[in-house]
């Protein structure tokens, strides 16, 4: 019985650690960009770095982004 409880707790920890929040970035020209994980804003360059749904790492000029919302 004790091993069953331990296995259940371990399963929940694995499930929780695998979940990352996804975001939608709206651009000033009306495009919606779906991201895998939270976009990171580079304060030095002004670029917003993000990973798209296909796993590609991309960047966009922060001046082009009107909002970033968790989905």
PQR file with spaces between the fields and no chain letter, atoms N, CA, C, O and H, PARSE charges and radii, in Angstrom:
ATOM       1  N    UNK     1       0.822   -1.199    0.000 -0.4000 1.5000
ATOM       2  CA   UNK     1       0.000    0.000    0.000 -0.0000 2.0000
ATOM       3  C    UNK     1       0.866    1.263    0.000  0.5500 1.7000
ATOM       4  O    UNK     1       0.547    2.244   -0.672 -0.5500 1.4000
ATOM       5  N    UNK     2       1.966    1.227    0.761 -0.4000 1.5000
ATOM       6  CA   UNK     2       2.851    2.382    0.832 -0.0000 2.0000
ATOM       7  C    UNK     2       3.501    2.662   -0.523  0.5500 1.7000
ATOM       8  O    UNK     2       3.658    3.825   -0.895 -0.5500 1.4000
ATOM       9  H    UNK     2       2.225    0.431    1.307  0.4000 1.0000
ATOM      10  N    UNK     3       3.881    1.619   -1.268 -0.4000 1.5000
ATOM      11  CA   UNK     3       4.507    1.802   -2.578 -0.0000 2.0000
ATOM      12  C    UNK     3       3.517    2.393   -3.575  0.5500 1.7000
ATOM      13  O    UNK     3       3.913    3.141   -4.469 -0.5500 1.4000
ATOM      14  H    UNK     3       3.752    0.674   -0.966  0.4000 1.0000
ATOM      15  N    UNK     4       2.230    2.064   -3.432 -0.4000 1.5000
ATOM      16  CA   UNK     4       1.203    2.615   -4.316 -0.0000 2.0000
ATOM      17  C    UNK     4       1.065    4.120   -4.103  0.5500 1.7000
ATOM      18  O    UNK     4       0.937    4.877   -5.065 -0.5500 1.4000
ATOM      19  H    UNK     4       1.909    1.457   -2.706  0.4000 1.0000
ATOM      20  N    UNK     5       1.091    4.547   -2.856 -0.4000 1.5000
ATOM      21  CA   UNK     5       1.022    5.974   -2.549 -0.0000 2.0000
ATOM      22  C    UNK     5       2.247    6.698   -3.114  0.5500 1.7000
ATOM      23  O    UNK     5       2.124    7.776   -3.696 -0.5500 1.4000
ATOM      24  H    UNK     5       1.194    3.932   -2.074  0.4000 1.0000
ATOM      25  N    UNK     6       3.427    6.098   -2.939 -0.4000 1.5000
ATOM      26  CA   UNK     6       4.663    6.698   -3.459 -0.0000 2.0000
ATOM      27  C    UNK     6       4.627    6.795   -4.978  0.5500 1.7000
ATOM      28  O    UNK     6       5.063    7.799   -5.541 -0.5500 1.4000
ATOM      29  H    UNK     6       3.527    5.222   -2.467  0.4000 1.0000
ATOM      30  N    UNK     7       4.124    5.784   -5.638 -0.4000 1.5000
ATOM      31  CA   UNK     7       4.028    5.793   -7.096 -0.0000 2.0000
ATOM      32  C    UNK     7       3.057    6.876   -7.565  0.5500 1.7000
ATOM      33  O    UNK     7       3.307    7.545   -8.567 -0.5500 1.4000
ATOM      34  H    UNK     7       3.771    4.968   -5.181  0.4000 1.0000
ATOM      35  N    UNK     8       1.955    7.047   -6.844 -0.4000 1.5000
ATOM      36  CA   UNK     8       0.974    8.078   -7.208 -0.0000 2.0000
ATOM      37  C    UNK     8       1.569    9.475   -7.050  0.5500 1.7000
ATOM      38  O    UNK     8       1.377   10.333   -7.912 -0.5500 1.4000
ATOM      39  H    UNK     8       1.752    6.504   -6.029  0.4000 1.0000
ATOM      40  N    UNK     9       2.286    9.705   -5.957 -0.4000 1.5000
ATOM      41  CA   UNK     9       2.921   11.003   -5.729 -0.0000 2.0000
ATOM      42  C    UNK     9       3.971   11.268   -6.804  0.5500 1.7000
ATOM      43  O    UNK     9       4.042   12.377   -7.333 -0.5500 1.4000
ATOM      44  H    UNK     9       2.442    9.008   -5.257  0.4000 1.0000
ATOM      45  N    UNK    10       4.777   10.281   -7.131 -0.4000 1.5000
ATOM      46  CA   UNK    10       5.792   10.422   -8.161 -0.0000 2.0000
ATOM      47  C    UNK    10       5.142   10.745   -9.509  0.5500 1.7000
ATOM      48  O    UNK    10       5.638   11.595  -10.248 -0.5500 1.4000
ATOM      49  H    UNK    10       4.719    9.380   -6.701  0.4000 1.0000
ATOM      50  N    UNK    11       4.043   10.075   -9.828 -0.4000 1.5000
ATOM      51  CA   UNK    11       3.327   10.344  -11.077 -0.0000 2.0000
ATOM      52  C    UNK    11       2.817   11.770  -11.149  0.5500 1.7000
ATOM      53  O    UNK    11       2.909   12.406  -12.198 -0.5500 1.4000
ATOM      54  H    UNK    11       3.640    9.384   -9.228  0.4000 1.0000
ATOM      55  N    UNK    12       2.281   12.280  -10.053 -0.4000 1.5000
ATOM      56  CA   UNK    12       1.794   13.661  -10.027 -0.0000 2.0000
ATOM      57  C    UNK    12       2.934   14.664  -10.190  0.5500 1.7000
ATOM      58  O    UNK    12       2.776   15.681  -10.866 -0.5500 1.4000
ATOM      59  H    UNK    12       2.206   11.763   -9.201  0.4000 1.0000
ATOM      60  N    UNK    13       4.071   14.383   -9.579 -0.4000 1.5000
ATOM      61  CA   UNK    13       5.226   15.272   -9.704 -0.0000 2.0000
ATOM      62  C    UNK    13       5.705   15.306  -11.154  0.5500 1.7000
ATOM      63  O    UNK    13       6.019   16.378  -11.671 -0.5500 1.4000
ATOM      64  H    UNK    13       4.200   13.558   -9.030  0.4000 1.0000
ATOM      65  N    UNK    14       5.763   14.168  -11.805 -0.4000 1.5000
ATOM      66  CA   UNK    14       6.197   14.107  -13.201 -0.0000 2.0000
ATOM      67  C    UNK    14       5.218   14.862  -14.095  0.5500 1.7000
ATOM      68  O    UNK    14       5.637   15.605  -14.983 -0.5500 1.4000
ATOM      69  H    UNK    14       5.508   13.298  -11.384  0.4000 1.0000
ATOM      70  N    UNK    15       3.935   14.682  -13.872 -0.4000 1.5000
ATOM      71  CA   UNK    15       2.934   15.397  -14.662 -0.0000 2.0000
ATOM      72  C    UNK    15       3.022   16.902  -14.458  0.5500 1.7000
ATOM      73  O    UNK    15       2.943   17.664  -15.421 -0.5500 1.4000
ATOM      74  H    UNK    15       3.594   14.079  -13.151  0.4000 1.0000
ATOM      75  N    UNK    16       3.183   17.329  -13.230 -0.4000 1.5000
ATOM      76  CA   UNK    16       3.240   18.763  -12.938 -0.0000 2.0000
ATOM      77  C    UNK    16       4.496   19.403  -13.502  0.5500 1.7000
ATOM      78  O    UNK    16       4.452   20.544  -13.959 -0.5500 1.4000
ATOM      79  H    UNK    16       3.248   16.710  -12.448  0.4000 1.0000
ATOM      80  N    UNK    17       5.611   18.694  -13.479 -0.4000 1.5000
ATOM      81  CA   UNK    17       6.850   19.278  -13.981 -0.0000 2.0000
ATOM      82  C    UNK    17       6.863   19.355  -15.498  0.5500 1.7000
ATOM      83  O    UNK    17       7.600   20.163  -16.064 -0.5500 1.4000
ATOM      84  H    UNK    17       5.647   17.767  -13.107  0.4000 1.0000
ATOM      85  N    UNK    18       6.066   18.534  -16.169 -0.4000 1.5000
ATOM      86  CA   UNK    18       6.025   18.547  -17.626 -0.0000 2.0000
ATOM      87  C    UNK    18       5.121   19.626  -18.192  0.5500 1.7000
ATOM      88  O    UNK    18       5.131   19.848  -19.403 -0.5500 1.4000
ATOM      89  H    UNK    18       5.468   17.877  -15.709  0.4000 1.0000
ATOM      90  N    UNK    19       4.360   20.288  -17.381 -0.4000 1.5000
ATOM      91  CA   UNK    19       3.427   21.294  -17.853 -0.0000 2.0000
ATOM      92  C    UNK    19       4.113   22.653  -17.912  0.5500 1.7000
ATOM      93  O    UNK    19       4.659   23.126  -16.915 -0.5500 1.4000
ATOM      94  H    UNK    19       4.352   20.107  -16.398  0.4000 1.0000
ATOM      95  N    UNK    20       4.082   23.266  -19.064 -0.4000 1.5000
ATOM      96  CA   UNK    20       4.573   24.635  -19.166 -0.0000 2.0000
ATOM      97  C    UNK    20       3.451   25.475  -19.743  0.5500 1.7000
ATOM      98  O    UNK    20       2.670   25.008  -20.572 -0.5500 1.4000
ATOM      99  H    UNK    20       3.638   22.882  -19.873  0.4000 1.0000
ATOM     100  N    UNK    21       3.380   26.687  -19.310 -0.4000 1.5000
ATOM     101  CA   UNK    21       2.326   27.568  -19.786 -0.0000 2.0000
ATOM     102  C    UNK    21       2.616   28.011  -21.208  0.5500 1.7000
ATOM     103  O    UNK    21       3.769   28.251  -21.570 -0.5500 1.4000
ATOM     104  H    UNK    21       4.014   27.067  -18.636  0.4000 1.0000
ATOM     105  N    UNK    22       1.584   28.118  -22.003 -0.4000 1.5000
ATOM     106  CA   UNK    22       1.694   28.624  -23.359 -0.0000 2.0000
ATOM     107  C    UNK    22       1.108   30.027  -23.408  0.5500 1.7000
ATOM     108  O    UNK    22       0.224   30.371  -22.624 -0.5500 1.4000
ATOM     109  H    UNK    22       0.648   27.923  -21.709  0.4000 1.0000
ATOM     110  N    UNK    23       1.604   30.822  -24.328 -0.4000 1.5000
ATOM     111  CA   UNK    23       1.211   32.225  -24.428 -0.0000 2.0000
ATOM     112  C    UNK    23       0.812   32.568  -25.852  0.5500 1.7000
ATOM     113  O    UNK    23       1.169   31.874  -26.804 -0.5500 1.4000
ATOM     114  H    UNK    23       2.322   30.542  -24.965  0.4000 1.0000
ATOM     115  N    UNK    24       0.070   33.644  -25.973 -0.4000 1.5000
ATOM     116  CA   UNK    24      -0.283   34.217  -27.267 -0.0000 2.0000
ATOM     117  C    UNK    24       0.265   35.636  -27.277  0.5500 1.7000
ATOM     118  O    UNK    24      -0.005   36.434  -26.379 -0.5500 1.4000
ATOM     119  H    UNK    24      -0.221   34.208  -25.199  0.4000 1.0000
ATOM     120  N    UNK    25       1.048   35.934  -28.326 -0.4000 1.5000
ATOM     121  CA   UNK    25       1.553   37.291  -28.500 -0.0000 2.0000
ATOM     122  C    UNK    25       0.758   37.930  -29.630  0.5500 1.7000
ATOM     123  O    UNK    25       0.659   37.369  -30.721 -0.5500 1.4000
ATOM     124  H    UNK    25       1.266   35.287  -29.055  0.4000 1.0000
ATOM     125  N    UNK    26       0.201   39.088  -29.371 -0.4000 1.5000
ATOM     126  CA   UNK    26      -0.498   39.857  -30.402 -0.0000 2.0000
ATOM     127  C    UNK    26       0.455   40.921  -30.921  0.5500 1.7000
ATOM     128  O    UNK    26       1.102   41.621  -30.142 -0.5500 1.4000
ATOM     129  H    UNK    26       0.281   39.543  -28.485  0.4000 1.0000
ATOM     130  N    UNK    27       0.539   41.037  -32.243 -0.4000 1.5000
ATOM     131  CA   UNK    27       1.405   42.056  -32.827 -0.0000 2.0000
ATOM     132  C    UNK    27       0.569   43.262  -33.218  0.5500 1.7000
ATOM     133  O    UNK    27      -0.654   43.175  -33.329 -0.5500 1.4000
ATOM     134  H    UNK    27       0.013   40.467  -32.876  0.4000 1.0000
ATOM     135  N    UNK    28       1.233   44.377  -33.421 -0.4000 1.5000
ATOM     136  CA   UNK    28       0.525   45.608  -33.766 -0.0000 2.0000
ATOM     137  C    UNK    28      -0.131   45.544  -35.139  0.5500 1.7000
ATOM     138  O    UNK    28      -1.054   46.307  -35.422 -0.5500 1.4000
ATOM     139  H    UNK    28       2.227   44.448  -33.331  0.4000 1.0000
ATOM     140  N    UNK    29       0.348   44.626  -36.005 -0.4000 1.5000
ATOM     141  CA   UNK    29      -0.288   44.484  -37.318 -0.0000 2.0000
ATOM     142  C    UNK    29      -1.399   43.431  -37.324  0.5500 1.7000
ATOM     143  O    UNK    29      -1.926   43.089  -38.383 -0.5500 1.4000
ATOM     144  H    UNK    29       1.098   44.006  -35.775  0.4000 1.0000
ATOM     145  N    UNK    30      -1.756   42.917  -36.134 -0.4000 1.5000
ATOM     146  CA   UNK    30      -2.915   42.033  -36.005 -0.0000 2.0000
ATOM     147  C    UNK    30      -2.615   40.549  -36.003  0.5500 1.7000
ATOM     148  O    UNK    30      -3.547   39.753  -35.893 -0.5500 1.4000
ATOM     149  H    UNK    30      -1.328   43.195  -35.274  0.4000 1.0000
ATOM     150  N    UNK    31      -1.362   40.135  -36.118 -0.4000 1.5000
ATOM     151  CA   UNK    31      -1.040   38.708  -36.091 -0.0000 2.0000
ATOM     152  C    UNK    31      -1.085   38.194  -34.666  0.5500 1.7000
ATOM     153  O    UNK    31      -0.817   38.927  -33.713 -0.5500 1.4000
ATOM     154  H    UNK    31      -0.605   40.782  -36.207  0.4000 1.0000
ATOM     155  N    UNK    32      -1.428   36.921  -34.536 -0.4000 1.5000
ATOM     156  CA   UNK    32      -1.414   36.234  -33.247 -0.0000 2.0000
ATOM     157  C    UNK    32      -0.358   35.145  -33.336  0.5500 1.7000
ATOM     158  O    UNK    32      -0.417   34.287  -34.217 -0.5500 1.4000
ATOM     159  H    UNK    32      -1.646   36.326  -35.310  0.4000 1.0000
ATOM     160  N    UNK    33       0.608   35.178  -32.423 -0.4000 1.5000
ATOM     161  CA   UNK    33       1.693   34.210  -32.416 -0.0000 2.0000
ATOM     162  C    UNK    33       1.527   33.327  -31.188  0.5500 1.7000
ATOM     163  O    UNK    33       1.553   33.810  -30.056 -0.5500 1.4000
ATOM     164  H    UNK    33       0.656   35.874  -31.707  0.4000 1.0000
ATOM     165  N    UNK    34       1.354   32.019  -31.422 -0.4000 1.5000
ATOM     166  CA   UNK    34       1.231   31.057  -30.337 -0.0000 2.0000
ATOM     167  C    UNK    34       2.635   30.617  -29.932  0.5500 1.7000
ATOM     168  O    UNK    34       3.448   30.278  -30.792 -0.5500 1.4000
ATOM     169  H    UNK    34       1.332   31.626  -32.342  0.4000 1.0000
ATOM     170  N    UNK    35       2.927   30.620  -28.638 -0.4000 1.5000
ATOM     171  CA   UNK    35       4.246   30.237  -28.164 -0.0000 2.0000
ATOM     172  C    UNK    35       4.165   29.023  -27.260  0.5500 1.7000
ATOM     173  O    UNK    35       3.138   28.758  -26.635 -0.5500 1.4000
ATOM     174  H    UNK    35       2.267   30.896  -27.939  0.4000 1.0000
ATOM     175  N    UNK    36       5.258   28.296  -27.203 -0.4000 1.5000
ATOM     176  CA   UNK    36       5.400   27.168  -26.294 -0.0000 2.0000
ATOM     177  C    UNK    36       6.286   27.645  -25.157  0.5500 1.7000
ATOM     178  O    UNK    36       7.507   27.702  -25.302 -0.5500 1.4000
ATOM     179  H    UNK    36       6.093   28.511  -27.711  0.4000 1.0000
ATOM     180  N    UNK    37       5.691   27.984  -24.040 -0.4000 1.5000
ATOM     181  CA   UNK    37       6.427   28.558  -22.920 -0.0000 2.0000
ATOM     182  C    UNK    37       6.348   30.076  -22.954  0.5500 1.7000
ATOM     183  O    UNK    37       5.857   30.668  -23.915 -0.5500 1.4000
ATOM     184  H    UNK    37       4.699   27.938  -23.921  0.4000 1.0000
ATOM     185  N    UNK    38       6.835   30.685  -21.899 -0.4000 1.5000
ATOM     186  CA   UNK    38       6.745   32.136  -21.761 -0.0000 2.0000
ATOM     187  C    UNK    38       7.834   32.829  -22.585  0.5500 1.7000
ATOM     188  O    UNK    38       9.008   32.478  -22.473 -0.5500 1.4000
ATOM     189  H    UNK    38       7.234   30.204  -21.118  0.4000 1.0000
ATOM     190  N    UNK    39       7.458   33.804  -23.407 -0.4000 1.5000
ATOM     191  CA   UNK    39       8.461   34.568  -24.153 -0.0000 2.0000
ATOM     192  C    UNK    39       9.358   35.345  -23.195  0.5500 1.7000
ATOM     193  O    UNK    39       8.928   35.759  -22.118 -0.5500 1.4000
ATOM     194  H    UNK    39       6.504   34.090  -23.498  0.4000 1.0000
ATOM     195  N    UNK    40      10.616   35.537  -23.606 -0.4000 1.5000
ATOM     196  CA   UNK    40      11.583   36.272  -22.782 -0.0000 2.0000
ATOM     197  C    UNK    40      11.946   37.564  -23.493  0.5500 1.7000
ATOM     198  O    UNK    40      12.248   37.562  -24.687 -0.5500 1.4000
ATOM     199  H    UNK    40      10.965   35.200  -24.481  0.4000 1.0000
ATOM     200  N    UNK    41      11.916   38.663  -22.759 -0.4000 1.5000
ATOM     201  CA   UNK    41      12.234   39.967  -23.318 -0.0000 2.0000
ATOM     202  C    UNK    41      13.686   40.300  -22.973  0.5500 1.7000
ATOM     203  O    UNK    41      14.057   40.355  -21.801 -0.5500 1.4000
ATOM     204  H    UNK    41      11.671   38.664  -21.789  0.4000 1.0000
ATOM     205  N    UNK    42      14.498   40.519  -24.000 -0.4000 1.5000
ATOM     206  CA   UNK    42      15.890   40.913  -23.821 -0.0000 2.0000
ATOM     207  C    UNK    42      15.941   42.433  -23.730  0.5500 1.7000
ATOM     208  O    UNK    42      15.753   43.130  -24.728 -0.5500 1.4000
ATOM     209  H    UNK    42      14.196   40.475  -24.952  0.4000 1.0000
ATOM     210  N    UNK    43      16.193   42.935  -22.541 -0.4000 1.5000
ATOM     211  CA   UNK    43      16.150   44.388  -22.318 -0.0000 2.0000
ATOM     212  C    UNK    43      17.262   45.127  -23.060  0.5500 1.7000
ATOM     213  O    UNK    43      17.108   46.302  -23.391 -0.5500 1.4000
ATOM     214  H    UNK    43      16.345   42.370  -21.731  0.4000 1.0000
ATOM     215  N    UNK    44      18.368   44.457  -23.320 -0.4000 1.5000
ATOM     216  CA   UNK    44      19.474   45.096  -24.029 -0.0000 2.0000
ATOM     217  C    UNK    44      19.162   45.318  -25.507  0.5500 1.7000
ATOM     218  O    UNK    44      19.438   46.388  -26.049 -0.5500 1.4000
ATOM     219  H    UNK    44      18.493   43.503  -23.051  0.4000 1.0000
ATOM     220  N    UNK    45      18.589   44.310  -26.154 -0.4000 1.5000
ATOM     221  CA   UNK    45      18.342   44.394  -27.597 -0.0000 2.0000
ATOM     222  C    UNK    45      16.915   44.804  -27.937  0.5500 1.7000
ATOM     223  O    UNK    45      16.650   45.265  -29.047 -0.5500 1.4000
ATOM     224  H    UNK    45      18.365   43.441  -25.714  0.4000 1.0000
ATOM     225  N    UNK    46      15.989   44.638  -26.984 -0.4000 1.5000
ATOM     226  CA   UNK    46      14.584   44.935  -27.252 -0.0000 2.0000
ATOM     227  C    UNK    46      13.865   43.827  -27.995  0.5500 1.7000
ATOM     228  O    UNK    46      12.722   44.004  -28.418 -0.5500 1.4000
ATOM     229  H    UNK    46      16.204   44.263  -26.083  0.4000 1.0000
ATOM     230  N    UNK    47      14.522   42.681  -28.159 -0.4000 1.5000
ATOM     231  CA   UNK    47      13.913   41.560  -28.859 -0.0000 2.0000
ATOM     232  C    UNK    47      13.148   40.667  -27.887  0.5500 1.7000
ATOM     233  O    UNK    47      13.529   40.519  -26.726 -0.5500 1.4000
ATOM     234  H    UNK    47      15.450   42.538  -27.815  0.4000 1.0000
ATOM     235  N    UNK    48      12.070   40.078  -28.378 -0.4000 1.5000
ATOM     236  CA   UNK    48      11.293   39.101  -27.619 -0.0000 2.0000
ATOM     237  C    UNK    48      11.641   37.735  -28.191  0.5500 1.7000
ATOM     238  O    UNK    48      11.402   37.471  -29.369 -0.5500 1.4000
ATOM     239  H    UNK    48      11.760   40.198  -29.321  0.4000 1.0000
ATOM     240  N    UNK    49      12.202   36.874  -27.362 -0.4000 1.5000
ATOM     241  CA   UNK    49      12.584   35.530  -27.785 -0.0000 2.0000
ATOM     242  C    UNK    49      11.506   34.558  -27.348  0.5500 1.7000
ATOM     243  O    UNK    49      11.022   34.616  -26.217 -0.5500 1.4000
ATOM     244  H    UNK    49      12.397   37.089  -26.405  0.4000 1.0000
ATOM     245  N    UNK    50      11.129   33.654  -28.262 -0.4000 1.5000
ATOM     246  CA   UNK    50      10.088   32.679  -27.943 -0.0000 2.0000
ATOM     247  C    UNK    50      10.305   31.409  -28.736  0.5500 1.7000
ATOM     248  O    UNK    50      11.057   31.389  -29.710 -0.5500 1.4000
ATOM     249  H    UNK    50      11.522   33.606  -29.180  0.4000 1.0000
ATOM     250  N    UNK    51       9.634   30.343  -28.306 -0.4000 1.5000
ATOM     251  CA   UNK    51       9.636   29.069  -29.016 -0.0000 2.0000
ATOM     252  C    UNK    51       8.245   28.869  -29.583  0.5500 1.7000
ATOM     253  O    UNK    51       7.256   28.959  -28.855 -0.5500 1.4000
ATOM     254  H    UNK    51       9.023   30.359  -27.514  0.4000 1.0000
ATOM     255  N    UNK    52       8.160   28.593  -30.894 -0.4000 1.5000
ATOM     256  CA   UNK    52       6.839   28.400  -31.500 -0.0000 2.0000
ATOM     257  C    UNK    52       6.340   26.986  -31.217  0.5500 1.7000
ATOM     258  O    UNK    52       7.038   26.185  -30.595 -0.5500 1.4000
ATOM     259  H    UNK    52       8.963   28.520  -31.486  0.4000 1.0000
ATOM     260  N    UNK    53       5.120   26.685  -31.684 -0.4000 1.5000
ATOM     261  CA   UNK    53       4.506   25.377  -31.422 -0.0000 2.0000
ATOM     262  C    UNK    53       5.286   24.227  -32.039  0.5500 1.7000
ATOM     263  O    UNK    53       5.138   23.084  -31.607 -0.5500 1.4000
ATOM     264  H    UNK    53       4.553   27.336  -32.190  0.4000 1.0000
ATOM     265  N    UNK    54       6.125   24.509  -33.053 -0.4000 1.5000
ATOM     266  CA   UNK    54       6.923   23.473  -33.711 -0.0000 2.0000
ATOM     267  C    UNK    54       8.270   23.260  -33.039  0.5500 1.7000
ATOM     268  O    UNK    54       9.022   22.369  -33.433 -0.5500 1.4000
ATOM     269  H    UNK    54       6.246   25.437  -33.404  0.4000 1.0000
ATOM     270  N    UNK    55       8.586   24.070  -32.022 -0.4000 1.5000
ATOM     271  CA   UNK    55       9.837   23.923  -31.299 -0.0000 2.0000
ATOM     272  C    UNK    55      10.967   24.796  -31.819  0.5500 1.7000
ATOM     273  O    UNK    55      12.102   24.675  -31.357 -0.5500 1.4000
ATOM     274  H    UNK    55       7.975   24.794  -31.702  0.4000 1.0000
ATOM     275  N    UNK    56      10.675   25.672  -32.770 -0.4000 1.5000
ATOM     276  CA   UNK    56      11.696   26.569  -33.307 -0.0000 2.0000
ATOM     277  C    UNK    56      11.853   27.793  -32.411  0.5500 1.7000
ATOM     278  O    UNK    56      10.864   28.387  -31.982 -0.5500 1.4000
ATOM     279  H    UNK    56       9.754   25.770  -33.145  0.4000 1.0000
ATOM     280  N    UNK    57      13.102   28.168  -32.131 -0.4000 1.5000
ATOM     281  CA   UNK    57      13.358   29.372  -31.347 -0.0000 2.0000
ATOM     282  C    UNK    57      13.399   30.566  -32.298  0.5500 1.7000
ATOM     283  O    UNK    57      14.171   30.577  -33.257 -0.5500 1.4000
ATOM     284  H    UNK    57      13.905   27.685  -32.479  0.4000 1.0000
ATOM     285  N    UNK    58      12.572   31.559  -32.029 -0.4000 1.5000
ATOM     286  CA   UNK    58      12.443   32.728  -32.885 -0.0000 2.0000
ATOM     287  C    UNK    58      12.549   33.998  -32.061  0.5500 1.7000
ATOM     288  O    UNK    58      12.500   33.965  -30.831 -0.5500 1.4000
ATOM     289  H    UNK    58      11.945   31.550  -31.250  0.4000 1.0000
ATOM     290  N    UNK    59      12.696   35.136  -32.766 -0.4000 1.5000
ATOM     291  CA   UNK    59      12.737   36.440  -32.114 -0.0000 2.0000
ATOM     292  C    UNK    59      11.878   37.413  -32.900  0.5500 1.7000
ATOM     293  O    UNK    59      11.721   37.286  -34.114 -0.5500 1.4000
ATOM     294  H    UNK    59      12.735   35.163  -33.765  0.4000 1.0000
ATOM     295  N    UNK    60      11.327   38.382  -32.193 -0.4000 1.5000
ATOM     296  CA   UNK    60      10.565   39.445  -32.826 -0.0000 2.0000
ATOM     297  C    UNK    60      10.925   40.747  -32.107  0.5500 1.7000
ATOM     298  O    UNK    60      11.195   40.749  -30.906 -0.5500 1.4000
ATOM     299  H    UNK    60      11.455   38.485  -31.206  0.4000 1.0000
ATOM     300  N    UNK    61      10.927   41.822  -32.836 -0.4000 1.5000
ATOM     301  CA   UNK    61      11.208   43.123  -32.244 -0.0000 2.0000
ATOM     302  C    UNK    61      10.110   43.445  -31.232  0.5500 1.7000
ATOM     303  O    UNK    61       8.924   43.357  -31.552 -0.5500 1.4000
ATOM     304  H    UNK    61      10.708   41.820  -33.812  0.4000 1.0000
ATOM     305  N    UNK    62      10.494   43.813  -30.032 -0.4000 1.5000
ATOM     306  CA   UNK    62       9.532   44.114  -28.973 -0.0000 2.0000
ATOM     307  C    UNK    62       8.592   45.258  -29.322  0.5500 1.7000
ATOM     308  O    UNK    62       7.474   45.316  -28.811 -0.5500 1.4000
ATOM     309  H    UNK    62      11.457   43.885  -29.772  0.4000 1.0000
ATOM     310  N    UNK    63       9.034   46.177  -30.193 -0.4000 1.5000
ATOM     311  CA   UNK    63       8.176   47.286  -30.616 -0.0000 2.0000
ATOM     312  C    UNK    63       6.984   46.819  -31.442  0.5500 1.7000
ATOM     313  O    UNK    63       5.988   47.534  -31.557 -0.5500 1.4000
ATOM     314  H    UNK    63       9.942   46.130  -30.609  0.4000 1.0000
ATOM     315  N    UNK    64       7.082   45.609  -32.023 -0.4000 1.5000
ATOM     316  CA   UNK    64       6.000   45.067  -32.845 -0.0000 2.0000
ATOM     317  C    UNK    64       4.939   44.334  -32.028  0.5500 1.7000
ATOM     318  O    UNK    64       3.864   44.021  -32.541 -0.5500 1.4000
ATOM     319  H    UNK    64       7.890   45.028  -31.930  0.4000 1.0000
ATOM     320  N    UNK    65       5.239   44.059  -30.756 -0.4000 1.5000
ATOM     321  CA   UNK    65       4.331   43.276  -29.895 -0.0000 2.0000
ATOM     322  C    UNK    65       3.435   44.210  -29.119  0.5500 1.7000
ATOM     323  O    UNK    65       3.906   45.118  -28.434 -0.5500 1.4000
ATOM     324  H    UNK    65       6.112   44.313  -30.340  0.4000 1.0000
ATOM     325  N    UNK    66       2.113   43.977  -29.232 -0.4000 1.5000
ATOM     326  CA   UNK    66       1.173   44.817  -28.487 -0.0000 2.0000
ATOM     327  C    UNK    66       0.775   44.201  -27.151  0.5500 1.7000
ATOM     328  O    UNK    66       0.495   44.921  -26.193 -0.5500 1.4000
ATOM     329  H    UNK    66       1.730   43.239  -29.788  0.4000 1.0000
ATOM     330  N    UNK    67       0.749   42.856  -27.082 -0.4000 1.5000
ATOM     331  CA   UNK    67       0.426   42.204  -25.799 -0.0000 2.0000
ATOM     332  C    UNK    67       0.903   40.755  -25.801  0.5500 1.7000
ATOM     333  O    UNK    67       1.056   40.124  -26.847 -0.5500 1.4000
ATOM     334  H    UNK    67       0.976   42.271  -27.860  0.4000 1.0000
ATOM     335  N    UNK    68       1.131   40.255  -24.588 -0.4000 1.5000
ATOM     336  CA   UNK    68       1.483   38.851  -24.370 -0.0000 2.0000
ATOM     337  C    UNK    68       0.543   38.336  -23.294  0.5500 1.7000
ATOM     338  O    UNK    68       0.513   38.853  -22.177 -0.5500 1.4000
ATOM     339  H    UNK    68       1.007   40.768  -23.739  0.4000 1.0000
ATOM     340  N    UNK    69      -0.238   37.292  -23.653 -0.4000 1.5000
ATOM     341  CA   UNK    69      -1.269   36.784  -22.740 -0.0000 2.0000
ATOM     342  C    UNK    69      -1.097   35.275  -22.582  0.5500 1.7000
ATOM     343  O    UNK    69      -0.885   34.565  -23.566 -0.5500 1.4000
ATOM     344  H    UNK    69      -0.214   36.873  -24.561  0.4000 1.0000
ATOM     345  N    UNK    70      -1.188   34.788  -21.349 -0.4000 1.5000
ATOM     346  CA   UNK    70      -1.137   33.348  -21.104 -0.0000 2.0000
ATOM     347  C    UNK    70      -2.431   32.718  -21.601  0.5500 1.7000
ATOM     348  O    UNK    70      -3.519   33.253  -21.388 -0.5500 1.4000
ATOM     349  H    UNK    70      -1.361   35.365  -20.551  0.4000 1.0000
ATOM     350  N    UNK    71      -2.296   31.574  -22.266 -0.4000 1.5000
ATOM     351  CA   UNK    71      -3.509   30.881  -22.745 -0.0000 2.0000
ATOM     352  C    UNK    71      -3.741   29.616  -21.993  0.5500 1.7000
ATOM     353  O    UNK    71      -4.712   28.908  -22.262 -0.5500 1.4000
ATOM     354  H    UNK    71      -1.412   31.140  -22.439  0.4000 1.0000
